[in-house]
Structure formats: C-alpha cells, structure tokens
mmCIF file of C-alpha atoms in Angstrom:
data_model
loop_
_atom_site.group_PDB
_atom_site.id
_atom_site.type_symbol
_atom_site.label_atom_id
_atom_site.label_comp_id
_atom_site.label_asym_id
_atom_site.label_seq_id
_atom_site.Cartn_x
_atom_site.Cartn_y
_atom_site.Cartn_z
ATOM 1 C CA UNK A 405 50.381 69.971 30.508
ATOM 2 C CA UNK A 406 48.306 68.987 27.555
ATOM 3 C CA UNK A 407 48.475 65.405 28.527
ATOM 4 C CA UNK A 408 46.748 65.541 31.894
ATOM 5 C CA UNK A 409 43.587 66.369 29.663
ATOM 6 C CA UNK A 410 44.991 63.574 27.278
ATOM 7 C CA UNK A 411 45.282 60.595 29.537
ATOM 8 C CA UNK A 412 41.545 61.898 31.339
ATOM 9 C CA UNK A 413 39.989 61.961 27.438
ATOM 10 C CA UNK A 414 41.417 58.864 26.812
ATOM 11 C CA UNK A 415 39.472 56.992 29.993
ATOM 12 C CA UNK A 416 36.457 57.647 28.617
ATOM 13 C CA UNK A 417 36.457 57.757 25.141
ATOM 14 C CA UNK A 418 38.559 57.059 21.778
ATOM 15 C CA UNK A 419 40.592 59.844 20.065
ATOM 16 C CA UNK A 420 43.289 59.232 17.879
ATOM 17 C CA UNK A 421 46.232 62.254 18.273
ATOM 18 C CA UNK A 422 45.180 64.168 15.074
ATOM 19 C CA UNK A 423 41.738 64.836 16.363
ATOM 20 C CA UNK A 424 43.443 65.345 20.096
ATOM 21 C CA UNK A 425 45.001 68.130 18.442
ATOM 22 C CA UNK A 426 41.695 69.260 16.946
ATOM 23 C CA UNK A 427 40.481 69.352 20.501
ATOM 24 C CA UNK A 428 42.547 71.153 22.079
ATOM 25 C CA UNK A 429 42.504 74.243 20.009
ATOM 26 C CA UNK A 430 38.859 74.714 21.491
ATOM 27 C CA UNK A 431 40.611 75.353 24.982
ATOM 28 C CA UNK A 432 42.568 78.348 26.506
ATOM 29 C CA UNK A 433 45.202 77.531 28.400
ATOM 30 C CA UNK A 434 45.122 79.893 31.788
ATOM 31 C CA UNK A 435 47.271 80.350 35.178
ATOM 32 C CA UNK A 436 45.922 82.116 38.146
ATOM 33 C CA UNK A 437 47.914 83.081 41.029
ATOM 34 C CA UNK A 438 47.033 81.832 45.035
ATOM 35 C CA UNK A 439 43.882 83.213 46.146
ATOM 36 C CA UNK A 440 42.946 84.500 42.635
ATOM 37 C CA UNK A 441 39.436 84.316 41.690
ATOM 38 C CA UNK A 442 38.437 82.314 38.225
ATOM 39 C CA UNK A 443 34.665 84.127 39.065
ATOM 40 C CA UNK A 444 33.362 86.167 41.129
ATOM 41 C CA UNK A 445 29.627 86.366 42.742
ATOM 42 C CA UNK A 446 27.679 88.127 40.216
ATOM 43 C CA UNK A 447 29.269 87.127 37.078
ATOM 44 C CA UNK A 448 28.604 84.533 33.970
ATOM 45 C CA UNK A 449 30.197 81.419 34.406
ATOM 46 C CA UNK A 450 31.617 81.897 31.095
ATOM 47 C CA UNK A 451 33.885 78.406 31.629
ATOM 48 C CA UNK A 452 34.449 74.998 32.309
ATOM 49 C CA UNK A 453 37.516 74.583 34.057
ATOM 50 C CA UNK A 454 39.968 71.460 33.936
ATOM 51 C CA UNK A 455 42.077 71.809 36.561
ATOM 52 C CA UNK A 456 46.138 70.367 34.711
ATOM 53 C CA UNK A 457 47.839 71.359 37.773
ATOM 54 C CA UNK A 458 46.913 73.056 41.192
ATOM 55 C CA UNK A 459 44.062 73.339 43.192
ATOM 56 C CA UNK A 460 40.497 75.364 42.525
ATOM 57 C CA UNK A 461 37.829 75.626 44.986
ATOM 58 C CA UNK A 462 34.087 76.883 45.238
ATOM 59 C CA UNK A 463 32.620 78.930 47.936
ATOM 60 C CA UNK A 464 30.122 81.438 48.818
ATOM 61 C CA UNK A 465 29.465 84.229 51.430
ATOM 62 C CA UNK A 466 27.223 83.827 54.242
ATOM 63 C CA UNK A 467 24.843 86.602 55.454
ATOM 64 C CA UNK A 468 27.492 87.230 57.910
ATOM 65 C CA UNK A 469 30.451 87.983 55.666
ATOM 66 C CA UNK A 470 32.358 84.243 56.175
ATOM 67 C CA UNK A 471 33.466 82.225 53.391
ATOM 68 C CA UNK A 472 31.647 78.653 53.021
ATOM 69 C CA UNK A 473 33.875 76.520 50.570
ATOM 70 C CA UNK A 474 31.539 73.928 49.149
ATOM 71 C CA UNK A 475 34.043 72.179 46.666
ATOM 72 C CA UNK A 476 37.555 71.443 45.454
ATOM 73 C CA UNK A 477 38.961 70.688 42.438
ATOM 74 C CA UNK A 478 42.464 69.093 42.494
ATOM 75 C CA UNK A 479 44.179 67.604 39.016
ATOM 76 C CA UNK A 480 41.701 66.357 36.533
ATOM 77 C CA UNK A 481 38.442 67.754 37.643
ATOM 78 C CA UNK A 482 36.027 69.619 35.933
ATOM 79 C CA UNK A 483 35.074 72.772 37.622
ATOM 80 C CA UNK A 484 32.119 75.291 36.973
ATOM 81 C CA UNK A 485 28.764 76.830 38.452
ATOM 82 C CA UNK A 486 26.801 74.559 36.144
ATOM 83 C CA UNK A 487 23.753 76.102 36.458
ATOM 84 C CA UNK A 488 25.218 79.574 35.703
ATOM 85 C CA UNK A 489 27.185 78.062 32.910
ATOM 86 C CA UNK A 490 24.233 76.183 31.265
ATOM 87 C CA UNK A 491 21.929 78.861 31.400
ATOM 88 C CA UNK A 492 24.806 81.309 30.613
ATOM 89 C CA UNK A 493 23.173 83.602 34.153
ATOM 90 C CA UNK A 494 24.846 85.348 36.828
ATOM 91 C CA UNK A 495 26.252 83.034 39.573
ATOM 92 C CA UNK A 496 26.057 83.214 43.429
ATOM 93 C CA UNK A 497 29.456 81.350 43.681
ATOM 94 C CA UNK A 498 32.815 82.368 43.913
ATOM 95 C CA UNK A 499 35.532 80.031 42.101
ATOM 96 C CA UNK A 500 39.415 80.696 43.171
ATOM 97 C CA UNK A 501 43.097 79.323 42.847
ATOM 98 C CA UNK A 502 43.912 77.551 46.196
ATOM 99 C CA UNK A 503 47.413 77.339 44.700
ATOM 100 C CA UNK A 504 49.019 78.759 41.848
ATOM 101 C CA UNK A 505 47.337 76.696 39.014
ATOM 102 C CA UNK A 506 47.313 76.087 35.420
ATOM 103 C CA UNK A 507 43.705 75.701 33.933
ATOM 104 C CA UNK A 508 42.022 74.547 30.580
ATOM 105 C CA UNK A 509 39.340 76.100 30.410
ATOM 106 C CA UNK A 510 36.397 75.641 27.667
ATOM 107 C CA UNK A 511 34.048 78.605 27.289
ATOM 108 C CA UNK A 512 30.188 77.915 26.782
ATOM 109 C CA UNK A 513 30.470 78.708 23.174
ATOM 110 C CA UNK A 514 33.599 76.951 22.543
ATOM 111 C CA UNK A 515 32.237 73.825 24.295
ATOM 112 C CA UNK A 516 28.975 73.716 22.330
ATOM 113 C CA UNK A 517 31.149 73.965 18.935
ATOM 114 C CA UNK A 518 33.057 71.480 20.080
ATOM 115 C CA UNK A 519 30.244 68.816 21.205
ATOM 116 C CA UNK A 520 29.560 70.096 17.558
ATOM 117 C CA UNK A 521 32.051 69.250 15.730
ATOM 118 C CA UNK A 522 33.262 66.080 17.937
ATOM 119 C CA UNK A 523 30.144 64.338 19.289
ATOM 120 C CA UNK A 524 31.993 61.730 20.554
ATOM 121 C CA UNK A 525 32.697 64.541 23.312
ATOM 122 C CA UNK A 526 29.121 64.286 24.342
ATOM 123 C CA UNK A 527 29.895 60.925 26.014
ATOM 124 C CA UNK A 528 32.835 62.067 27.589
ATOM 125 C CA UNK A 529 31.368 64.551 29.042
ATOM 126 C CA UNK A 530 28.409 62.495 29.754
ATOM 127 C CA UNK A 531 30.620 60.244 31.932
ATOM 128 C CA UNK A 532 31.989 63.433 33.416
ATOM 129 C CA UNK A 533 28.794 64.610 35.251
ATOM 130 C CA UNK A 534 27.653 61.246 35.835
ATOM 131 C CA UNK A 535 30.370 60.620 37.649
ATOM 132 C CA UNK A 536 30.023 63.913 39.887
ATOM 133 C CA UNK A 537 26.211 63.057 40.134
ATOM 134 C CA UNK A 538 27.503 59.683 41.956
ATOM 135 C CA UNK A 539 29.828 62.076 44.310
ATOM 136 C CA UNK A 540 27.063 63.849 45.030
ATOM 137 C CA UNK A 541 24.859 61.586 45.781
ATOM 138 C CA UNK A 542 27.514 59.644 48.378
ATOM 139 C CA UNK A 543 28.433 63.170 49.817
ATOM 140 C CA UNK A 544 24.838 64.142 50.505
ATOM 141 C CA UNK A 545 24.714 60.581 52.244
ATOM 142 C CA UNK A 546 27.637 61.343 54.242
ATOM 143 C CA UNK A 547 26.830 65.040 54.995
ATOM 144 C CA UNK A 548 23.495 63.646 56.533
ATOM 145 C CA UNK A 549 25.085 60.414 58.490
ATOM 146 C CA UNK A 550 28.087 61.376 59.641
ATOM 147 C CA UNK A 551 28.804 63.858 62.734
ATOM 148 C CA UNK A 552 31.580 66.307 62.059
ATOM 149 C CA UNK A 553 34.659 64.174 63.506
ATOM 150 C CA UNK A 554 33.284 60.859 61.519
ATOM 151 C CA UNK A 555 33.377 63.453 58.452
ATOM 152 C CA UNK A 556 36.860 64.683 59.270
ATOM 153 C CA UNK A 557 38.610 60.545 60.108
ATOM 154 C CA UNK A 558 36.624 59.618 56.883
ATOM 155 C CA UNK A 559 38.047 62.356 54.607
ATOM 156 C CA UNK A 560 41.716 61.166 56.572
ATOM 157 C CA UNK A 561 41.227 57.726 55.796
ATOM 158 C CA UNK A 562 39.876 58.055 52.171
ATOM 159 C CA UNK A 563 41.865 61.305 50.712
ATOM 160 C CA UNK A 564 44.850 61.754 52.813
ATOM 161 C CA UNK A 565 46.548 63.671 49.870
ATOM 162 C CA UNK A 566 44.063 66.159 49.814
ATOM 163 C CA UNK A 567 44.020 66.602 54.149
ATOM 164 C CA UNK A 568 47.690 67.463 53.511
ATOM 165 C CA UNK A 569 47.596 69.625 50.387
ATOM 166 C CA UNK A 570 44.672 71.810 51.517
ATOM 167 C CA UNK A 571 44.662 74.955 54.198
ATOM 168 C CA UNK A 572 43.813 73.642 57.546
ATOM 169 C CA UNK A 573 41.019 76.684 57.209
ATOM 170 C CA UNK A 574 39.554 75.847 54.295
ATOM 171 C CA UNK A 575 39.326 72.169 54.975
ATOM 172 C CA UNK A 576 37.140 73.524 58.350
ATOM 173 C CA UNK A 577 35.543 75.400 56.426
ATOM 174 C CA UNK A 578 34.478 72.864 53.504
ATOM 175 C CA UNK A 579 33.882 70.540 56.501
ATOM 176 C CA UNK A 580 31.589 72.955 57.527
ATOM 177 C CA UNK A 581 33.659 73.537 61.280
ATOM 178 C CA UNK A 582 34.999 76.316 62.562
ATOM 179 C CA UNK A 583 39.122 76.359 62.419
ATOM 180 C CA UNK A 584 39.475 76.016 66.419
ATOM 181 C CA UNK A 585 37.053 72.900 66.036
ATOM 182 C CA UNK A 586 38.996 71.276 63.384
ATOM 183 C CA UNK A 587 42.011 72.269 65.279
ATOM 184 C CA UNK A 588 40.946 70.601 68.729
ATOM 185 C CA UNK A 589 39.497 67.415 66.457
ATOM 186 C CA UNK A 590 43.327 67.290 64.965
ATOM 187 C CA UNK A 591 44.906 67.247 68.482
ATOM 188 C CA UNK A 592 42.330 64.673 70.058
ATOM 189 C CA UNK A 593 42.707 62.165 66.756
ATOM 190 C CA UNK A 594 46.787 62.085 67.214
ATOM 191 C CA UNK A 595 47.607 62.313 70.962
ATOM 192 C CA UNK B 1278 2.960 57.438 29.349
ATOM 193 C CA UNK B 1279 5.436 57.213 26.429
ATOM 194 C CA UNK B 1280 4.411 60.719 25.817
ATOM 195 C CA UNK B 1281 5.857 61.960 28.727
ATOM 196 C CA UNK B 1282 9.460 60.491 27.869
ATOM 197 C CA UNK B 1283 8.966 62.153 24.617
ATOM 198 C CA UNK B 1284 8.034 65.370 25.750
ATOM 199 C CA UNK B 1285 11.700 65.238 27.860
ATOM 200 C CA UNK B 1286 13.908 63.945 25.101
ATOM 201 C CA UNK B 1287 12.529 66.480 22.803
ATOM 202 C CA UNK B 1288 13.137 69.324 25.011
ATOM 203 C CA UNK B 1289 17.267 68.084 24.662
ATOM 204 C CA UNK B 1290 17.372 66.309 21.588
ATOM 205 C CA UNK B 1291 15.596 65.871 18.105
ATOM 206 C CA UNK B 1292 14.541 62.220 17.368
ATOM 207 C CA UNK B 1293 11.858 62.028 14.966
ATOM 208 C CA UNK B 1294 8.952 59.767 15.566
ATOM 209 C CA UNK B 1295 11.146 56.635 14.038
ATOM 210 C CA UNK B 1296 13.602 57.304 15.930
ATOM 211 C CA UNK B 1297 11.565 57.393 19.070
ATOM 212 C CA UNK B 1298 9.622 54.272 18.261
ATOM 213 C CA UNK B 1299 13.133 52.920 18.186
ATOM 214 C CA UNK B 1300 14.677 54.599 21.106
ATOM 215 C CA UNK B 1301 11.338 52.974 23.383
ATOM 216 C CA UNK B 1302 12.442 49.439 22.510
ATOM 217 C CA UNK B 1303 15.158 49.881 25.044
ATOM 218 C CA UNK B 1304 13.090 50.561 28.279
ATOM 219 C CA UNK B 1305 11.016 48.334 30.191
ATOM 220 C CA UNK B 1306 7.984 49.808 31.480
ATOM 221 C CA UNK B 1307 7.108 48.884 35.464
ATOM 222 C CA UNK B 1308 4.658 49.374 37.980
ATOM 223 C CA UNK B 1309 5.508 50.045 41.610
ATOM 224 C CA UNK B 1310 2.973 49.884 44.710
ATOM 225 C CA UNK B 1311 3.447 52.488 46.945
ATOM 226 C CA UNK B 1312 6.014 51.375 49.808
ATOM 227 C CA UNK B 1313 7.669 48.551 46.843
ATOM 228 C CA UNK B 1314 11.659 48.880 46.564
ATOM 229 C CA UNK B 1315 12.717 49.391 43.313
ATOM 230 C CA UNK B 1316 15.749 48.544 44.683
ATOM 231 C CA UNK B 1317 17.409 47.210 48.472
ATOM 232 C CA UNK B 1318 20.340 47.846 49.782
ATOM 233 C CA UNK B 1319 23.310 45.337 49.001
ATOM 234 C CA UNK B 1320 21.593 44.953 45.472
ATOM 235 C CA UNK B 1321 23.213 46.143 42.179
ATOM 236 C CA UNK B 1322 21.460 49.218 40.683
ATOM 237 C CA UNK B 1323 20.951 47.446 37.382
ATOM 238 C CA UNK B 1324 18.839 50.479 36.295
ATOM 239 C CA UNK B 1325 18.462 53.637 35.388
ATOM 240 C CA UNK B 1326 14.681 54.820 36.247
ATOM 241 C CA UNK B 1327 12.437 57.813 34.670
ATOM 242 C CA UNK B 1328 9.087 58.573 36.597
ATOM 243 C CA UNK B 1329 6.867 58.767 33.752
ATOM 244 C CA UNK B 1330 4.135 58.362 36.563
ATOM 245 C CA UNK B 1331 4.297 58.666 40.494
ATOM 246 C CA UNK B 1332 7.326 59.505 43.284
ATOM 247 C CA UNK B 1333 10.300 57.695 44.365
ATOM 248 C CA UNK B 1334 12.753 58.389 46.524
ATOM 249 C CA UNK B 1335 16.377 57.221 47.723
ATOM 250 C CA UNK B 1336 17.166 56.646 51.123
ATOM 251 C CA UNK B 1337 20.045 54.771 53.205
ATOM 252 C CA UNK B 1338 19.491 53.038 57.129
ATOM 253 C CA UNK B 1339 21.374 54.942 59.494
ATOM 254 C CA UNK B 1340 22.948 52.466 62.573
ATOM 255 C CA UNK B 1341 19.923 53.240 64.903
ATOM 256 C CA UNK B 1342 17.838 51.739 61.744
ATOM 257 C CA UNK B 1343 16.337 55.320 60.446
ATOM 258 C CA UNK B 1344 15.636 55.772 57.029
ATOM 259 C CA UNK B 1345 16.914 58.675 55.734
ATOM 260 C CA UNK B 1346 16.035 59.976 52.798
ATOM 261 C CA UNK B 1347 18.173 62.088 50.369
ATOM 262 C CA UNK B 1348 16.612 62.294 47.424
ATOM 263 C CA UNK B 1349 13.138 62.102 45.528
ATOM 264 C CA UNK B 1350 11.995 62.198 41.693
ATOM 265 C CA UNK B 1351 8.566 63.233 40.187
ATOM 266 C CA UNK B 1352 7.052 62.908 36.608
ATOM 267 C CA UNK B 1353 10.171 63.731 34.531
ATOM 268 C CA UNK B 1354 12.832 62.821 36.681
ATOM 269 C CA UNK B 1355 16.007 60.138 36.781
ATOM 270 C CA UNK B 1356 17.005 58.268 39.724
ATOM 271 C CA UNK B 1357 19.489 55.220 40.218
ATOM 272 C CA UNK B 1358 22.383 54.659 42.685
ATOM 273 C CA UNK B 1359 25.105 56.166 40.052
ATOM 274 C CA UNK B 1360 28.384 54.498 41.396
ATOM 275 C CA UNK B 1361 26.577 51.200 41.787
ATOM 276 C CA UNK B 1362 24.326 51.509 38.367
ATOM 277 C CA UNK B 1363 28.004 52.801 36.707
ATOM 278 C CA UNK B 1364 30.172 50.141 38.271
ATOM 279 C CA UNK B 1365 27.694 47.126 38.507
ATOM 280 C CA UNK B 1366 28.206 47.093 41.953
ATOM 281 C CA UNK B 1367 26.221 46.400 45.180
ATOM 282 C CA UNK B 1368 24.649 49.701 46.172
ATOM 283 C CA UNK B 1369 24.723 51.528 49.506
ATOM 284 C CA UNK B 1370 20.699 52.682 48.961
ATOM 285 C CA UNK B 1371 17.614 51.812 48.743
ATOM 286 C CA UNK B 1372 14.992 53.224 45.734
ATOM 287 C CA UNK B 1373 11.363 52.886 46.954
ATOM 288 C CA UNK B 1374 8.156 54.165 45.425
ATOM 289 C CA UNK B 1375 6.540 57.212 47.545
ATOM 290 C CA UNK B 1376 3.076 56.298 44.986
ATOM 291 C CA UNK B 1377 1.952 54.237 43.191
ATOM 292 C CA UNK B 1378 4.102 54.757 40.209
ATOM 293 C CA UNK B 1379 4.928 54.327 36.473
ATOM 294 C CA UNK B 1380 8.768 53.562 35.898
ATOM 295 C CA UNK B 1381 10.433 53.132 32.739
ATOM 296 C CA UNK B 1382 13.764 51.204 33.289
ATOM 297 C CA UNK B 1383 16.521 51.259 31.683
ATOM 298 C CA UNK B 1384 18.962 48.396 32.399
ATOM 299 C CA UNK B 1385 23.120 49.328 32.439
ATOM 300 C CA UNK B 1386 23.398 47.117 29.382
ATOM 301 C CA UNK B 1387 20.235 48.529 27.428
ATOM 302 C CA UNK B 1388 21.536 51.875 27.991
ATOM 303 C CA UNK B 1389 25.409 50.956 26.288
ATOM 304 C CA UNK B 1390 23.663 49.272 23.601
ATOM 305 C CA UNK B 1391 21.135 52.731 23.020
ATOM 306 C CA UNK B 1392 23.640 55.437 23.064
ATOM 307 C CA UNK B 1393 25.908 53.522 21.025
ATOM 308 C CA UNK B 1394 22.765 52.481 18.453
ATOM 309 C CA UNK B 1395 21.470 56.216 19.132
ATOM 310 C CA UNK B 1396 24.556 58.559 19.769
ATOM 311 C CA UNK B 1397 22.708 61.392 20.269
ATOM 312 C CA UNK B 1398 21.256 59.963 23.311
ATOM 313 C CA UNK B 1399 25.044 60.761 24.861
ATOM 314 C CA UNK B 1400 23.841 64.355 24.708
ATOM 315 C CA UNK B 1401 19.959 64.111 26.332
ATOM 316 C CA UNK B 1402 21.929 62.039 29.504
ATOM 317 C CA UNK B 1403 25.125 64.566 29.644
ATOM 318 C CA UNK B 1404 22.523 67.362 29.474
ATOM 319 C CA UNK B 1405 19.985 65.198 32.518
ATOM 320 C CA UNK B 1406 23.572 64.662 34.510
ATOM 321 C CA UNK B 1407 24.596 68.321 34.080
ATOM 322 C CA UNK B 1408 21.049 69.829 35.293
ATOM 323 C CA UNK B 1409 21.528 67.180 38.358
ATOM 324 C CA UNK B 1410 24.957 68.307 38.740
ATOM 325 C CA UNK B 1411 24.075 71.410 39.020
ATOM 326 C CA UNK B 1412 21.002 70.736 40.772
ATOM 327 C CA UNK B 1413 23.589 69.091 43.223
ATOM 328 C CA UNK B 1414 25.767 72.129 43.710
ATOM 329 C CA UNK B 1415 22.922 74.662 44.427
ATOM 330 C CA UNK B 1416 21.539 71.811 47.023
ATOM 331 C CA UNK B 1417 24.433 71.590 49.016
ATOM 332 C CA UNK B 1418 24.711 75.183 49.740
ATOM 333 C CA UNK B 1419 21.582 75.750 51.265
ATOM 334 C CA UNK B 1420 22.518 72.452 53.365
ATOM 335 C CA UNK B 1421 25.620 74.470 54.527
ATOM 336 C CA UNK B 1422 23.692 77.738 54.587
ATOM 337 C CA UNK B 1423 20.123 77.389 55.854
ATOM 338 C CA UNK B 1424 18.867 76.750 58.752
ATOM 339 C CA UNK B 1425 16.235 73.866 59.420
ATOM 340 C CA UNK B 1426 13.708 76.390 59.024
ATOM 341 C CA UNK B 1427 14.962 78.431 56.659
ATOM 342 C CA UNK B 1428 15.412 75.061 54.693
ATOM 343 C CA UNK B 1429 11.540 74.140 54.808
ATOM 344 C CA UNK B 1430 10.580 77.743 53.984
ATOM 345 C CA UNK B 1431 12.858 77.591 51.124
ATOM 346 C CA UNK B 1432 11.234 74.547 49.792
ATOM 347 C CA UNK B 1433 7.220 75.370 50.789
ATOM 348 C CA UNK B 1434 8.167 78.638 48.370
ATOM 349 C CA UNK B 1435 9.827 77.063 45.765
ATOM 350 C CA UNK B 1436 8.517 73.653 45.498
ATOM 351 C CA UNK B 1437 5.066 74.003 47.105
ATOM 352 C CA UNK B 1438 3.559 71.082 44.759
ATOM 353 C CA UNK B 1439 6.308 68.826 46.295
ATOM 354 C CA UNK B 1440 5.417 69.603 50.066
ATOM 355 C CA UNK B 1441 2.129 69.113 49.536
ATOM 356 C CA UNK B 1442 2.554 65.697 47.373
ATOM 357 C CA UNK B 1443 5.174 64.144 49.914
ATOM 358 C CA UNK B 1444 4.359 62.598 53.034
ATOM 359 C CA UNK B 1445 5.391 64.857 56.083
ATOM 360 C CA UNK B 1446 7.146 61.921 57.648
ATOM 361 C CA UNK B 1447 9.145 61.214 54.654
ATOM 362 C CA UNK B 1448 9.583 65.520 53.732
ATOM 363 C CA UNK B 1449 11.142 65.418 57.815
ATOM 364 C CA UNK B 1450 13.381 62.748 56.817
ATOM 365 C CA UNK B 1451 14.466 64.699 53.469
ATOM 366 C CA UNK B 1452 14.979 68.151 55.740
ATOM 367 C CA UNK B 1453 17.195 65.489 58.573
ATOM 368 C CA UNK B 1454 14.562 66.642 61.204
ATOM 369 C CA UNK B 1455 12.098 64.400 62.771
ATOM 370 C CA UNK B 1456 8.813 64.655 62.128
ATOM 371 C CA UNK B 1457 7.545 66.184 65.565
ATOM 372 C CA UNK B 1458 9.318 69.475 64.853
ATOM 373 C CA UNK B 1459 8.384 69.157 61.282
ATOM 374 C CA UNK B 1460 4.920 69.617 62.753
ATOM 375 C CA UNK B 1461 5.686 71.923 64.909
ATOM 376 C CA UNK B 1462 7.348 74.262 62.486
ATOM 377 C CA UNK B 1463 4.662 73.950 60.337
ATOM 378 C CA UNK B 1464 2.474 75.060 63.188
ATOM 379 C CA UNK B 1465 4.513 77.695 63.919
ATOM 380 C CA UNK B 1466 4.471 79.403 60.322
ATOM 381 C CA UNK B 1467 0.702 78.482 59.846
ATOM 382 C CA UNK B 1468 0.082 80.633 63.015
#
C-alpha cells in the first residue's frame, strides 16, 4: 500500500526511491475497523491521516445529539482537524472509518522532523493544502448557490463513485438533508 | 507597508534582512479604489494577493445577478481564486477591493521562480494554506450548525473589528441573508 503515497508524492514533487524509503519510516501504518473512530471530540489531533485504502470522514454533534458529517476522505487524501493538529489543542471533531481502512498516518512530531530533515516535503505539502484551500473555496460557493437537489444532481454528475460508495445516510447528512429528503430527491431524479 | 509583509513572514519563517530585501523583488505593489476588481470573472487569477493595506473580498453572480460574497481579507491576509491562480485558468470569481487598499501581488510565475530561489518560502505558504485550511474546516461547521442569527452573533463576538469595518450590505451578503433582516436582527439584539 506504500505506493498509493508513492505515486501521490511523486505528483508533486521529486524523490528518488532511497529517500522514498527515508520517508516512509516517519509514518505508521494503521487499520481501523467500520465505524471506528481515528479521534474523538475532545482529543489532540495527534495525526495527519493519508487515507491508502478506504474511506474516513469528519463530523460533529449538534446540540441535539445528531451527527453532521462535514467531510470525506476517500484514497489519497489528507485528513486531520488542522487547527487542532497545528496548535497541537483539543478538537471539536470527530474523525471515523466509513469502511474498514488502512491509514498512514504522520504524527505532529514526526511530520515536523520530517519537513526537517526533507524540506522538499514542505512543497508537497504546500500543494496539499493549497489544493484543499481551492475545494474549499468552490464548496463554500456551491454550499451558498445551490439549493439542496442542485447540490445532490451536482455531486451525481461530478463524483458518481463517491454517491455509490458512501451510506445513503451519511451522504444526507454531509449534504446537510435529512435521510427521508435525500430519499424522496433519489426517487423524483430516476422515475 | 513592506513592514507589514515582514512582520508575517517572520512570524513562519526566518529570512534575515538580505534575504527579505531579496524576497520583496518578487511582488508588485498595487493600489485599489474602493469598488476596483482586482480581478472579473472569466479572467485568470494571475495572482496571489496580501493586504498589506485595506479589505477585499471574493464574490461570484448568482443567476438572478446577486453578488454573493464568500470571502474577505484584512491587513495580513491572502486571497486569489486557488484552482484558477493554480491551474492558469479562467476563474469562476470576482476579487474586488471593500477600501481603498494596498495589495502586494504576487504573479503565478513570480511565485515558482521565489520558492524555488527561496525554498523556505514553501514552508511560510504551506503554513498560510494550512491556517486557511483549517480556517476552512471550522467555517463550514458553523455554516451547517448555526443558525442565521446565531451566525452573526458568532461573528459580532468574535470578530467585532470586522463587523464594524465591513459594509452591512456586503456583511448580509457574507451571512447569505439580505440586508433588510440584517437590519432587523441587528435591531433586534441592540434592543
């Protein structure tokens, strides 16, 4: 599974296979079961999570007890509370294994020894949050523009893999929608 | 104003005053009137702006022809459309200046040219993308959480310099409310 982490390093920047093996060794290698959490409301995001096979997902809990899933991670995305994680703080966020997953994950320390030690890392991880500043930035767009069933066709349209490959009710609920909403929208888009 | 650009790079990085000298040669220093676009819609995003003076703000034209605005910087802050400043393609937003304002730019090919002259410069931007990143995360769950009202509240207590700076047209716009219950909400918690 190392080389799902390879082939994303080697997008962004150059590393020849002797310092790929240097890299690696600042990474633990970790599987969670379905439904298990990688952090739980309270605690240190002590990681940075590379998702080499499965699914993760973020989500809190509302005043009234229900889970609101604000992001997924599916194969080759970075995954942490980044604001818990940079200021090494307790997190309001819940991270956990949509399916059973195998995870790299980089602890704070580990991650600052190896920007350290291979600065060329900095830009690759540079790239990294640019690019989920640009998501961000388009989702925000969307989340303001678009009424719940444009939201639903576009996420059809534009990620069909991930419609299929994630729980109708977490979809509804990273779509914001109750389950019998998403449900009805389902039924009215294919009859 | 190059002090203020300073000030920022040395909270991330250390360049010594050489090295800054060098590191300014990159930017080009503008002036916006209040209402310019730094950038239109269906332009490239050829740059990457810090407010070393003044407010901008992002926004996109919804089909009835409403601005909506999703983002704004002050002194210290970043902004570009990051797919289209990262791509060198035609952007999907519009950059406008809220004040009269102080920009240094950055253009996509300046910016290769410094953090490959400068590498340490891959750290100060992963470190500015991974604060937005995170600033992005935190955003989006009081967008799924709050209520309108709870949303203003949230940002007269934490941001009261920023409510009181913005225009209340443009702060509506930023909330997705219109400005008539903006006013009256105001009212409302005034009273």
């Amino acid at each position: 599974m190392s080389e799902i982490l390879r082939q994303h390093l080697k997008k962004f920047v150059a590393l020849d296979d002797g310092d790929f093996s240097s890299v690696l060794k600042y990474f633990r290698i970790l599987h969670f079961k379905k439904k298990e959490n990688l952090l739980t409301e309270g605690e240190v995001c002590r990681s940075n999570f590379f998702v080499a096979r499965g699914c993760l997902r973020m989500f809190f809990i509302d005043e009234q007890g229900i889970e609101k899933t604000t992001q997924f991670a599916l194969e080759h995305w970075w995954l942490a509370d980044y604001f818990s994680f940079q200021k090494q703080q307790k997190s309001h966020f819940n991270i956990q294994a949509v399916e059973n997953s195998e995870v790299w994950a980089l602890n704070f320390h580990a991650q600052e020894q190896l920007l350290s030690d291979f600065p060329q890392m900095e830009r690759y991880f540079r790239l990294v949050h640019q690019t989920a500043h640009a998501a961000s930035q388009v989702r925000l767009r969307y989340v303001y523009d678009l009424s719940k069933e444009e939201l639903y066709r576009y996420f059809s349209n534009n990620f069909p893999e991930f419609i299929q490959r994630v729980p109708q009710y977490l979809l509804a609920s990273y779509l914001n929608m109750t389950p019998e909403y998403l449900s009805e929208l389902r039924a009215k888009i294919t009859s």
